[in-house]
mmCIF file of C-alpha atoms in Angstrom:
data_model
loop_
_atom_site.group_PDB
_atom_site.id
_atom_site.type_symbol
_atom_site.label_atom_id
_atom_site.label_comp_id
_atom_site.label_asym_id
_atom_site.label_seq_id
_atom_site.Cartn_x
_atom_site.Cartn_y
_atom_site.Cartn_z
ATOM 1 C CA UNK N 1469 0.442 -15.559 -2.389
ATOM 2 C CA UNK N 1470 4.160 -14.374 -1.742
ATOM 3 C CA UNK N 1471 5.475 -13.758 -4.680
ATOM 4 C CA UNK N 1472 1.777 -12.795 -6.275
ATOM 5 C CA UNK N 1473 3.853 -9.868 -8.157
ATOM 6 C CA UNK N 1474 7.230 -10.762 -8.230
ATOM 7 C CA UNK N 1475 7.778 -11.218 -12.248
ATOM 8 C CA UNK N 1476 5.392 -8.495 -13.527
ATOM 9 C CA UNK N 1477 8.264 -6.195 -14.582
ATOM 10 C CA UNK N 1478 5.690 -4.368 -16.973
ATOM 11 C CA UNK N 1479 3.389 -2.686 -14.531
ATOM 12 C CA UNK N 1480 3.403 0.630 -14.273
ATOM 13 C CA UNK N 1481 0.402 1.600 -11.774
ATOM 14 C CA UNK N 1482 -1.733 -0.596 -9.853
ATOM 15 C CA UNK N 1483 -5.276 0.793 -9.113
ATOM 16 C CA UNK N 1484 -7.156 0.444 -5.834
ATOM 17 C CA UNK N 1485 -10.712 0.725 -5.829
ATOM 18 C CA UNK N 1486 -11.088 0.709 -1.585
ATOM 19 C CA UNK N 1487 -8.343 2.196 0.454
ATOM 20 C CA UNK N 1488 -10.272 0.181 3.649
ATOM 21 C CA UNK N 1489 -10.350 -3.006 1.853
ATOM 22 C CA UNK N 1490 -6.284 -2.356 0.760
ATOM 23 C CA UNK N 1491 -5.439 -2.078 3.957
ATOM 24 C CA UNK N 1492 -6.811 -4.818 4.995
ATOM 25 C CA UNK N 1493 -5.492 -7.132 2.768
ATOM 26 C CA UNK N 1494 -3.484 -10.059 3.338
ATOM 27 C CA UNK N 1495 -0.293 -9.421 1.588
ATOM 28 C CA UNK N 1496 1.881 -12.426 2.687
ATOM 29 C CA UNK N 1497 5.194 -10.236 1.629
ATOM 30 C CA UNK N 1498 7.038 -7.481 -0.367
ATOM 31 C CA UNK N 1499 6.410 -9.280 -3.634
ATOM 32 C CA UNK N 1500 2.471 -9.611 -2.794
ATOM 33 C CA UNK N 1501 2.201 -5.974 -2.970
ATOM 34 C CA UNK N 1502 1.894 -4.754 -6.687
ATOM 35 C CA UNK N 1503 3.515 -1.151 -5.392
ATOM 36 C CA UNK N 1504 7.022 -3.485 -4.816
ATOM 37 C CA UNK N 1505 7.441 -3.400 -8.177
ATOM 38 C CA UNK N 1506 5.723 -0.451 -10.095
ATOM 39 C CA UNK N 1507 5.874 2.397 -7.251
ATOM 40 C CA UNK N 1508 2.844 3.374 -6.986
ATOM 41 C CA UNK N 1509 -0.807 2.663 -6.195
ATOM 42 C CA UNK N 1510 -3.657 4.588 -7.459
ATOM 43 C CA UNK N 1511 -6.514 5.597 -5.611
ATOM 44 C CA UNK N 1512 -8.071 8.023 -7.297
ATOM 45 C CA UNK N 1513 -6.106 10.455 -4.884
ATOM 46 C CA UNK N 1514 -2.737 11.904 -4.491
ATOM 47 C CA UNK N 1515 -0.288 9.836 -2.808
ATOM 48 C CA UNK N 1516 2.522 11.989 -2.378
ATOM 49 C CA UNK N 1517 1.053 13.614 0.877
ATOM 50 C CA UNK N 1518 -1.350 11.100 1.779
ATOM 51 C CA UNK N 1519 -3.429 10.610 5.284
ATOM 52 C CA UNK N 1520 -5.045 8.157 6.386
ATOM 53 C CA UNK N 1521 -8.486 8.126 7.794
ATOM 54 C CA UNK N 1522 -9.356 7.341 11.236
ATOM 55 C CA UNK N 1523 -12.091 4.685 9.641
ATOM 56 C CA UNK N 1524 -9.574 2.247 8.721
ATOM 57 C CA UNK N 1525 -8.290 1.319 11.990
ATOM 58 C CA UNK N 1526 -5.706 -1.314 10.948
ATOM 59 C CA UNK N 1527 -2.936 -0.744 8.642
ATOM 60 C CA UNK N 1528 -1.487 -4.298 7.116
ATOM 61 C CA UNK N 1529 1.844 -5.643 6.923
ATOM 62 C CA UNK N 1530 2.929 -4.512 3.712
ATOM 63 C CA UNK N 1531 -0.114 -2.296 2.769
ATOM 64 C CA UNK N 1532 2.394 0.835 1.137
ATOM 65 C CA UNK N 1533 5.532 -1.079 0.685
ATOM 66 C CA UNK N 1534 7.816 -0.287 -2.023
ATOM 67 C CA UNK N 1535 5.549 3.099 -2.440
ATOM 68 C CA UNK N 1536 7.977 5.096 -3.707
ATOM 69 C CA UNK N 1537 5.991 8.086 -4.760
ATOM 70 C CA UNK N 1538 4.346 8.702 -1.410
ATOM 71 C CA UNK N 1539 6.523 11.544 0.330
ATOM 72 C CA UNK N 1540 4.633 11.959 3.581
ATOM 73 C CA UNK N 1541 1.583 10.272 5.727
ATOM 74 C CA UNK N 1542 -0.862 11.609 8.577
ATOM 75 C CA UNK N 1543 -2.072 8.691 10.444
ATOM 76 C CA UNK N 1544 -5.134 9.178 12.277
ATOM 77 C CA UNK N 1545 -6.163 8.594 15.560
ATOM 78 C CA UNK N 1546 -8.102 5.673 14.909
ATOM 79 C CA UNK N 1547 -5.594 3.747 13.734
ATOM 80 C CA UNK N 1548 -4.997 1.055 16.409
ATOM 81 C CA UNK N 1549 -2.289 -1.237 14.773
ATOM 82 C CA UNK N 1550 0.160 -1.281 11.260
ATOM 83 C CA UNK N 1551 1.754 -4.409 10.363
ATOM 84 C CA UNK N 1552 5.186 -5.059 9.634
ATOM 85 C CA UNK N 1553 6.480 -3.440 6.974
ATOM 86 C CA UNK N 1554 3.755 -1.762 5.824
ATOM 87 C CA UNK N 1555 5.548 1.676 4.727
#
């Protein structure tokens, strides 16, 4: 959905589970991604200097946009392709 996110003003955090499955979700826009509007997403590891694994292989549009908190981001080798917009 779109605008999945768009009016939920009162989240603070949104919590990830699988950074492989994140990534390779299907966010259809800014306002699909929770981090548009809160900041942040929570994987159970720091964000601020975050890398990502060569196991994911595909980044997706929109995967860390509107991540404010992140401040840098090693991409591995294995990545073959990141969507648009996805930082």
């Amino acid at each position: 959905e779109y605008a999945a996110f768009a009016k939920c003003n009162s989240l603070k955090n949104a919590k990830i589970a699988d950074l492989a499955a994140w990534c390779a979700a299907k966010l259809d826009g800014p306002y699909a991604n929770p981090a548009h509007i809160t900041g942040k997403l929570d994987f159970g590891i720091s964000m601020e200097n975050f890398v990502i694994p060569s196991y994911i292989g595909t980044i997706g549009a929109y995967t860390f946009y509107g991540c404010t908190d992140i401040k840098s981001v090693e991409i591995s080798d294995g990545i073959s392709s990141i969507g648009e917009c996805a930082f």
